[in-house]
C-alpha atoms as a printed R data frame, in Angstrom:
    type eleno elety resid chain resno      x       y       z
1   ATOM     1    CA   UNK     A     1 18.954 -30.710 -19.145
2   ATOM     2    CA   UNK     A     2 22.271 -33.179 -18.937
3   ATOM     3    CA   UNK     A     3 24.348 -30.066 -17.677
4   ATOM     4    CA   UNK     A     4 22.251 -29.376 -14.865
5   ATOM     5    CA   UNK     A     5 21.567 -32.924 -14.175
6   ATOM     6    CA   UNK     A     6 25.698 -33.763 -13.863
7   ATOM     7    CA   UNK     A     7 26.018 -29.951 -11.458
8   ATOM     8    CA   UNK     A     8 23.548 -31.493  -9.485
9   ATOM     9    CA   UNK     A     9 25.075 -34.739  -9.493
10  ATOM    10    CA   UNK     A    10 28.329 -34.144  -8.575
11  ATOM    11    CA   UNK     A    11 27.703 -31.627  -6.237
12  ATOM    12    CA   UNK     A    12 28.840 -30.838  -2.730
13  ATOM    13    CA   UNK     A    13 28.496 -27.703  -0.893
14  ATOM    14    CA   UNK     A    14 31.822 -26.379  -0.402
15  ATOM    15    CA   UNK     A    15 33.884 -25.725   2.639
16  ATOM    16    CA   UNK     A    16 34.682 -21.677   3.889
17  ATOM    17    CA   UNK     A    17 38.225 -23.217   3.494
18  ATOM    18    CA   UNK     A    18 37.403 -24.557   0.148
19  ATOM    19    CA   UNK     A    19 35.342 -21.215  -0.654
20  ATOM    20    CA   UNK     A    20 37.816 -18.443   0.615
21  ATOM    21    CA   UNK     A    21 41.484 -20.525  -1.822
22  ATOM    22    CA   UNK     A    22 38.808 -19.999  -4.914
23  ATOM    23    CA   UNK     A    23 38.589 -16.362  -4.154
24  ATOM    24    CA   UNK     A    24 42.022 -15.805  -3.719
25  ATOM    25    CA   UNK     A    25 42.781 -17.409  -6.942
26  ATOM    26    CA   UNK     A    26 40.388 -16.020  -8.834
27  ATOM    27    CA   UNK     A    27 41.512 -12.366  -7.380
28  ATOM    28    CA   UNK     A    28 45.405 -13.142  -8.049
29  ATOM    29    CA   UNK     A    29 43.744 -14.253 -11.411
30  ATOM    30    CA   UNK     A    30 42.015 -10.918 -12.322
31  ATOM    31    CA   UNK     A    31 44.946  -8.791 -10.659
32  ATOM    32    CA   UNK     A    32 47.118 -10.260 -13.436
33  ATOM    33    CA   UNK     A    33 44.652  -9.648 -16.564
34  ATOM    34    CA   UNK     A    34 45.282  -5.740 -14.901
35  ATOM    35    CA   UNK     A    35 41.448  -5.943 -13.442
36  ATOM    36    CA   UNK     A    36 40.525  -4.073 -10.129
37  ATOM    37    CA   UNK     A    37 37.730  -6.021  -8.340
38  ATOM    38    CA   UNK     A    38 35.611  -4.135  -5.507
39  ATOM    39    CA   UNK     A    39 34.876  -7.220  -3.231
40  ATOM    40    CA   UNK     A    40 32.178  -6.873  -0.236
41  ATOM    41    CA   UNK     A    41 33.484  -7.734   3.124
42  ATOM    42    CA   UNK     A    42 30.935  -7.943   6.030
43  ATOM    43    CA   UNK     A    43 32.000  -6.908   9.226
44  ATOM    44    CA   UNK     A    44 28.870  -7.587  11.191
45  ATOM    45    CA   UNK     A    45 28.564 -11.368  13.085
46  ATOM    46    CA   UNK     A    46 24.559 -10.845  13.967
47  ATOM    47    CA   UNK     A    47 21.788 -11.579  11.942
48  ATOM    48    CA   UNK     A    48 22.109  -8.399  10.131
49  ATOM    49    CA   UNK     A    49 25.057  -7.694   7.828
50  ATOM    50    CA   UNK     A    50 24.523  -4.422   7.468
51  ATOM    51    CA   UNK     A    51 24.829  -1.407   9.902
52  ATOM    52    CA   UNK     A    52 23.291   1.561   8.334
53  ATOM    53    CA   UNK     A    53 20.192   2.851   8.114
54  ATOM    54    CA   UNK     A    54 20.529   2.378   4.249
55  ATOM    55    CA   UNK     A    55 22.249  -0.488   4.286
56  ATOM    56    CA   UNK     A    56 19.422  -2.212   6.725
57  ATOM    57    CA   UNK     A    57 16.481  -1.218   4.892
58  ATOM    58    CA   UNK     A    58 17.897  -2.304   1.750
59  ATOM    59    CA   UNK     A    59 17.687  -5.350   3.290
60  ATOM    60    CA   UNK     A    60 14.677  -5.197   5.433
61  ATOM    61    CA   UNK     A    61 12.569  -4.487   2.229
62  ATOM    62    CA   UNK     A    62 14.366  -7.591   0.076
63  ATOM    63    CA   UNK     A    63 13.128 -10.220   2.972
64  ATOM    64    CA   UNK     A    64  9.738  -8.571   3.314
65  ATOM    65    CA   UNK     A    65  8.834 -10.246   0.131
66  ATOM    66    CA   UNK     A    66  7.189 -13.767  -0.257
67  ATOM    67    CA   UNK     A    67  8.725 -13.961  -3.496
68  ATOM    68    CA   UNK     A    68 12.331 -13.486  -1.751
69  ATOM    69    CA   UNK     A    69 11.931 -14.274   1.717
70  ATOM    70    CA   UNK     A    70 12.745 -18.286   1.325
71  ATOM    71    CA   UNK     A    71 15.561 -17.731  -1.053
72  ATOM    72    CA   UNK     A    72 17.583 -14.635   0.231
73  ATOM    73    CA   UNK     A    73 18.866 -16.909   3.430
74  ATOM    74    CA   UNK     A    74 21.238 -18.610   1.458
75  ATOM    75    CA   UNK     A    75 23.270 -15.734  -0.072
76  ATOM    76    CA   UNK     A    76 24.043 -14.939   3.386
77  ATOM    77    CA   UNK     A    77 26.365 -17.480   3.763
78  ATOM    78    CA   UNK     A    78 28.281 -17.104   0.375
79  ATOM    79    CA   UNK     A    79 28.456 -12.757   1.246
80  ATOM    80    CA   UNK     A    80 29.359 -13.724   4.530
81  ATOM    81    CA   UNK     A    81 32.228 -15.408   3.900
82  ATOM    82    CA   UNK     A    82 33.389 -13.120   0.852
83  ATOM    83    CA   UNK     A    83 32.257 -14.834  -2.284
84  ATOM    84    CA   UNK     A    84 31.029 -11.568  -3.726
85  ATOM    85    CA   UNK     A    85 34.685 -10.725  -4.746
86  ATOM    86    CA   UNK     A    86 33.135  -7.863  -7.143
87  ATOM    87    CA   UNK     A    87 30.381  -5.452  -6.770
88  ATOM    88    CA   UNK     A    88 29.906  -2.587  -8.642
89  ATOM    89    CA   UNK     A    89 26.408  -0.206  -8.647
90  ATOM    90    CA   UNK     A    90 25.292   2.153 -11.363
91  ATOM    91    CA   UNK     A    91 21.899   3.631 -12.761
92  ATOM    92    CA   UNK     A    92 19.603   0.711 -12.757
93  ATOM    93    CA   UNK     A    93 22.138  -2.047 -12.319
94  ATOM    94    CA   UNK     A    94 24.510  -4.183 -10.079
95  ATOM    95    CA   UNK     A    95 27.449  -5.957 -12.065
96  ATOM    96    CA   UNK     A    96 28.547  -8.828  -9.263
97  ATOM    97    CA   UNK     A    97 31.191 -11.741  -9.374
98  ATOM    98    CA   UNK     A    98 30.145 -14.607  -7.056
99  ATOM    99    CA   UNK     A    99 32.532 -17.283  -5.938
100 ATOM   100    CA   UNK     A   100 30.812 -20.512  -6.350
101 ATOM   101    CA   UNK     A   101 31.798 -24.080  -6.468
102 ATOM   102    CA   UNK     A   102 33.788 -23.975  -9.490
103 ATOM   103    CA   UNK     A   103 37.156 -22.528 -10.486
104 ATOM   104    CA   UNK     A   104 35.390 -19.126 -12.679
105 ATOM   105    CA   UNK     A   105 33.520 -17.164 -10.328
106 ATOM   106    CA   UNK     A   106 30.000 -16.427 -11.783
107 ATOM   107    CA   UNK     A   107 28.550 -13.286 -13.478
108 ATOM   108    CA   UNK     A   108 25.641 -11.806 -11.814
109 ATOM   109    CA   UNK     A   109 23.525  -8.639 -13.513
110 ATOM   110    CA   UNK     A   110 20.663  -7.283 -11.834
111 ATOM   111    CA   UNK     A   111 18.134  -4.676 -12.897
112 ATOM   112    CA   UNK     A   112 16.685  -2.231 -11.073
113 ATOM   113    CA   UNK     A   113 13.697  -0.151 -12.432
114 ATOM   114    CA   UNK     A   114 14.993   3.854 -11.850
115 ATOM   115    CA   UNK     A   115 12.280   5.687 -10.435
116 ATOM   116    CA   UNK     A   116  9.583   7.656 -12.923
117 ATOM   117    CA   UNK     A   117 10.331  11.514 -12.348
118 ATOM   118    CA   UNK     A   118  6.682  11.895 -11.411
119 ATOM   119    CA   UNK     A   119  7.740   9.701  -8.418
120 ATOM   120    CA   UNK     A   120 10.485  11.272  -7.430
121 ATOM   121    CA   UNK     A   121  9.113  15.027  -7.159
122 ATOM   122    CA   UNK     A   122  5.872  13.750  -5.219
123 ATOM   123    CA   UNK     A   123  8.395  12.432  -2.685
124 ATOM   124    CA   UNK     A   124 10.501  15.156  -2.652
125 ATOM   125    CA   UNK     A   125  7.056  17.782  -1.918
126 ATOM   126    CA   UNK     A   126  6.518  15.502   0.689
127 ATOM   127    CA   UNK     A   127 10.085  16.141   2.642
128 ATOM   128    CA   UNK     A   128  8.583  19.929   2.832
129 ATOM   129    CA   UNK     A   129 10.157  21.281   6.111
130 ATOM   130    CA   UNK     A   130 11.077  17.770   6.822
131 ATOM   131    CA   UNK     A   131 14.527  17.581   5.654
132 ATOM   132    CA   UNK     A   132 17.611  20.112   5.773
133 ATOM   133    CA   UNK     A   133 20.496  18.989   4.939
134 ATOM   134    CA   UNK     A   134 22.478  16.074   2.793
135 ATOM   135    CA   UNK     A   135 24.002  14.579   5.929
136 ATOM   136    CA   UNK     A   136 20.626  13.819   7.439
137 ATOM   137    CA   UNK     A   137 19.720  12.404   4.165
138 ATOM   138    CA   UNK     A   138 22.855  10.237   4.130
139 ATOM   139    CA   UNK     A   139 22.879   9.191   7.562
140 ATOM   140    CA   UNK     A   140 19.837   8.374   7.585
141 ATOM   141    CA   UNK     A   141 18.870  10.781  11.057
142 ATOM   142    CA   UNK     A   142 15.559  12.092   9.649
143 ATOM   143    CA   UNK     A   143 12.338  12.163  10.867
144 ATOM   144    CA   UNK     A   144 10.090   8.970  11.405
145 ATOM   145    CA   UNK     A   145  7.104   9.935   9.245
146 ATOM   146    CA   UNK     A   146  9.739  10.723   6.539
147 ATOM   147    CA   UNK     A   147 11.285   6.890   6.924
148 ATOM   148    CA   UNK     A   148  7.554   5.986   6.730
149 ATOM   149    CA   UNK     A   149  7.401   7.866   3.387
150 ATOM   150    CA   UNK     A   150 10.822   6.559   1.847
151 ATOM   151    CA   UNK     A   151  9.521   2.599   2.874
152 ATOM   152    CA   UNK     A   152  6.053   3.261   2.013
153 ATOM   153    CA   UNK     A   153  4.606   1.071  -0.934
154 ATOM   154    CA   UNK     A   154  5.280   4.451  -3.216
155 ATOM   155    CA   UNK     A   155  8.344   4.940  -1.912
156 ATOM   156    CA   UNK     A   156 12.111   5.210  -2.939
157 ATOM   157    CA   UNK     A   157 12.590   1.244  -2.274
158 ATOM   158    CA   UNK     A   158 11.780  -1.373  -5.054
159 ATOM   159    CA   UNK     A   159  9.498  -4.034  -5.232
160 ATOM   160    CA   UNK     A   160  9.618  -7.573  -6.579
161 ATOM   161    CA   UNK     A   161  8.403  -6.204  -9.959
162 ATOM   162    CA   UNK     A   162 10.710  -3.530  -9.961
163 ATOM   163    CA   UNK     A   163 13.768  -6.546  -9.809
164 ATOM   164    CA   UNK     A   164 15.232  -8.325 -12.520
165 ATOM   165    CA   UNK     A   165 18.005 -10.988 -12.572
166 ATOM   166    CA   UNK     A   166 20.379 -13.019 -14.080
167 ATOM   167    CA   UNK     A   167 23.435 -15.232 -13.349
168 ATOM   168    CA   UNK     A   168 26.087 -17.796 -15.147
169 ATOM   169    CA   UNK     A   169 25.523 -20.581 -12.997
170 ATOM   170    CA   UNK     A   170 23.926 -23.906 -13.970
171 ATOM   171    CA   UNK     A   171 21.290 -23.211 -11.059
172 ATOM   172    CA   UNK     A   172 17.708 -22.948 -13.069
173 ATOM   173    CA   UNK     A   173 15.888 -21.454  -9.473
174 ATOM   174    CA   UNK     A   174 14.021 -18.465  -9.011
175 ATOM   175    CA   UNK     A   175 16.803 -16.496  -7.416
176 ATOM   176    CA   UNK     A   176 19.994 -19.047  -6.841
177 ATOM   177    CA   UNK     A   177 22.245 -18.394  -4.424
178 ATOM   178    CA   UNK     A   178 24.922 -16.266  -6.358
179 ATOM   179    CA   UNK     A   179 21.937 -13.733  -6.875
180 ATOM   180    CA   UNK     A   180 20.801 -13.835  -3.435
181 ATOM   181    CA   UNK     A   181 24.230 -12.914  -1.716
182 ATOM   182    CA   UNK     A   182 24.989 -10.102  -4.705
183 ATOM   183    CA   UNK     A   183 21.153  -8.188  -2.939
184 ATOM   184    CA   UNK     A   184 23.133  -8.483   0.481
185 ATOM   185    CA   UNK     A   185 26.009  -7.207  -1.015
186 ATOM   186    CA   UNK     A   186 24.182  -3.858  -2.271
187 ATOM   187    CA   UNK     A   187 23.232  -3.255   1.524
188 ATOM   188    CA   UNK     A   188 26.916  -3.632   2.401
189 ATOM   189    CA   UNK     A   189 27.688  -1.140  -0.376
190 ATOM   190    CA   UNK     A   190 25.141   1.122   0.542
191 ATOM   191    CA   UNK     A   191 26.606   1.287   4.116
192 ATOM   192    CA   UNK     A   192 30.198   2.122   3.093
193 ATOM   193    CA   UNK     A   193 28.551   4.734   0.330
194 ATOM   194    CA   UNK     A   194 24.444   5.453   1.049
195 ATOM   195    CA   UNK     A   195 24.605   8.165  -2.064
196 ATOM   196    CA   UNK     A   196 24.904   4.686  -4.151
197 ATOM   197    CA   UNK     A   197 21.176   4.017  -3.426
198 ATOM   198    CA   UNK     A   198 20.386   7.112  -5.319
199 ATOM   199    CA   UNK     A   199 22.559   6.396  -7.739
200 ATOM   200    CA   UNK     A   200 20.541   2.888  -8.327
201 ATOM   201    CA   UNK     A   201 17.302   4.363  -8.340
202 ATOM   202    CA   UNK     A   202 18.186   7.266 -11.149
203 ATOM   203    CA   UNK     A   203 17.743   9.965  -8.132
204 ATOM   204    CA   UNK     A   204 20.505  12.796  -8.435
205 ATOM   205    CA   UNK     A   205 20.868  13.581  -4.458
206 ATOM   206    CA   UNK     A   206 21.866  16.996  -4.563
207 ATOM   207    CA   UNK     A   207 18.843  18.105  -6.858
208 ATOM   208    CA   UNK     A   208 16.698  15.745  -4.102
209 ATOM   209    CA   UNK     A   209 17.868  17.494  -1.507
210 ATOM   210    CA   UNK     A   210 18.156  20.992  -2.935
211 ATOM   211    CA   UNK     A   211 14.417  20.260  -4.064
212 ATOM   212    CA   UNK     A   212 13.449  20.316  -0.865
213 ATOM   213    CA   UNK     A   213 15.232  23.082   1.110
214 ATOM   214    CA   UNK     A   214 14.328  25.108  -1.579
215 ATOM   215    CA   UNK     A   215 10.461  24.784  -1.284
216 ATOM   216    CA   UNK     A   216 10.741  25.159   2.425
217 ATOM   217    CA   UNK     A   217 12.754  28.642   1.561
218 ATOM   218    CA   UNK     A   218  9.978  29.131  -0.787
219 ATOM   219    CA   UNK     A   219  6.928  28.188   1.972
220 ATOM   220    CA   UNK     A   220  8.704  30.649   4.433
221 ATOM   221    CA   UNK     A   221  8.973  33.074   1.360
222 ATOM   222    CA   UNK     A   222  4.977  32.990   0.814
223 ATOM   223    CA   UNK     A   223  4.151  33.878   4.459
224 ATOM   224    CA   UNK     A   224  6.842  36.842   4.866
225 ATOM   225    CA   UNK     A   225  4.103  39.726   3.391
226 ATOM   226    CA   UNK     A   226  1.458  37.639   5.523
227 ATOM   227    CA   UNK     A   227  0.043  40.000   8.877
228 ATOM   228    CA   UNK     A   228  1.594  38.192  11.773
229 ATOM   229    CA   UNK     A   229 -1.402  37.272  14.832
230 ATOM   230    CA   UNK     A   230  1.242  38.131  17.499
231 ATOM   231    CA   UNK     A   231  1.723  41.644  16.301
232 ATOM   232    CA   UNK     A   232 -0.181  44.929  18.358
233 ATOM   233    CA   UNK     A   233 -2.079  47.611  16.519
234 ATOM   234    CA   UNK     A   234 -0.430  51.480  17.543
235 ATOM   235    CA   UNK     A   235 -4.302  51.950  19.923
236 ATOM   236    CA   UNK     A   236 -3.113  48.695  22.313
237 ATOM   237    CA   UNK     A   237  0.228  50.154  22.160
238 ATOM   238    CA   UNK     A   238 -0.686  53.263  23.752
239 ATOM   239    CA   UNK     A   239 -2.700  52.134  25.826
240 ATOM   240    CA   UNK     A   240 -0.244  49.542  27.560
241 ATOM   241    CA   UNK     A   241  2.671  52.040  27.429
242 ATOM   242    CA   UNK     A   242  0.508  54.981  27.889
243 ATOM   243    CA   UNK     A   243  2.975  56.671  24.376
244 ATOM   244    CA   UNK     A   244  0.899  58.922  22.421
């Protein structure tokens, strides 16, 4: 417990100033051990620091969770002012390095549970005639009902449950504040590259979106041998046109 009594001791919540000369070192730092950081730079000045559909929702769903809503606020700070100086998103996990306080930025790993592939085909029969393309799907430009179905308690966004967490700072909390601005920093990703979100959940988005064009082709397929009600028996036709 001494270690996290002397953090809390001697700490001070740093200055942007103080904040943005530990990023560049620490950059300059990793440029010269031949290491290519990804860092997330917010271009938004609102309350939202996203701008994408993806990006937003990502969000959206993080705050709309007791368990996150008190704790979240103060990543937005650190992301805002570019302490996330490394992001990186793959199957099931976010590799982050947070500028804090201290000289060594900190190393953040969070866990996201992929979704089953029972999951992911019931969504996908529910997009029937719903979605048609992969820009629609990346853009985020579909129908309401089908954002209903992607934010819906099944859907493709995780829950609290589904979230797991760690990070190298002395901070014993819940969620510190390294963690917290790495979960803005996925929505950030996901607006400069929404296909990352599938990537996260374990969703290949070419077989998602292939799935369902082709069981529309395959619904349409079904009904072509099906007698149409707007066609005219040959009696009807002779008697409108009078041909015998």
């Amino acid at each position: 417990m001494s270690r996290y009594y002397n953090y809390y001791k001697n700490f001070t919540q740093p200055s942007e100033a103080e904040l943005k000369r530990k990023q560049e070192a620490s950059k300059k730092k990793a440029a010269k051990k031949g290491k290519t950081l990804d860092p997330i730079i917010v271009l938004t000045t609102g309350r939202n620091v996203c701008t994408s559909w993806w990006g937003k929702e990502w969000c959206r769903n993080l705050e709309s969770y007791a368990d996150f809503q008190n704790r979240l606020s103060r990543g937005k700070r650190y992301v805002r002012t570019g302490c996330v100086i490394d992001l990186k998103i793959k199957k099931g996990v976010i590799h982050a390095l947070v500028q804090g306080s201290r000289g060594t930025p900190y190393r953040i790993t969070i866990r996201i549970s992929p979704l089953s592939e029972k999951k992911i085909e019931k969504i996908v029969k529910a997009c029937h005639h719903k979605l048609d393309s992969l820009e629609k799907l990346i853009e985020g430009t579909f129908p309401k009902d089908m954002q209903e179905l992607f934010l819906s308690e099944d859907g493709l966004f995780p829950k609290p449950s589904e979230i797991d967490f760690d990070c190298s700072c002395p901070d014993y909390a819940y969620m510190c504040k390294h963690i917290a601005a790495s979960l803005y920093g996925v929505g950030v990703r996901l607006d400069e590259d929404p296909l990352l979100f599938f990537e996260l959940r374990g969703i290949d988005p070419q077989q998602f979106i292939k799935g369902a064009i082709t069981s529309r082709v395959e619904s349409m397929l079904k009904n072509e041998n099906k007698p149409s009600d707007r066609t005219i028996d040959e009696e009807k036709i002779t008697d409108i046109f009078g041909v015998l």
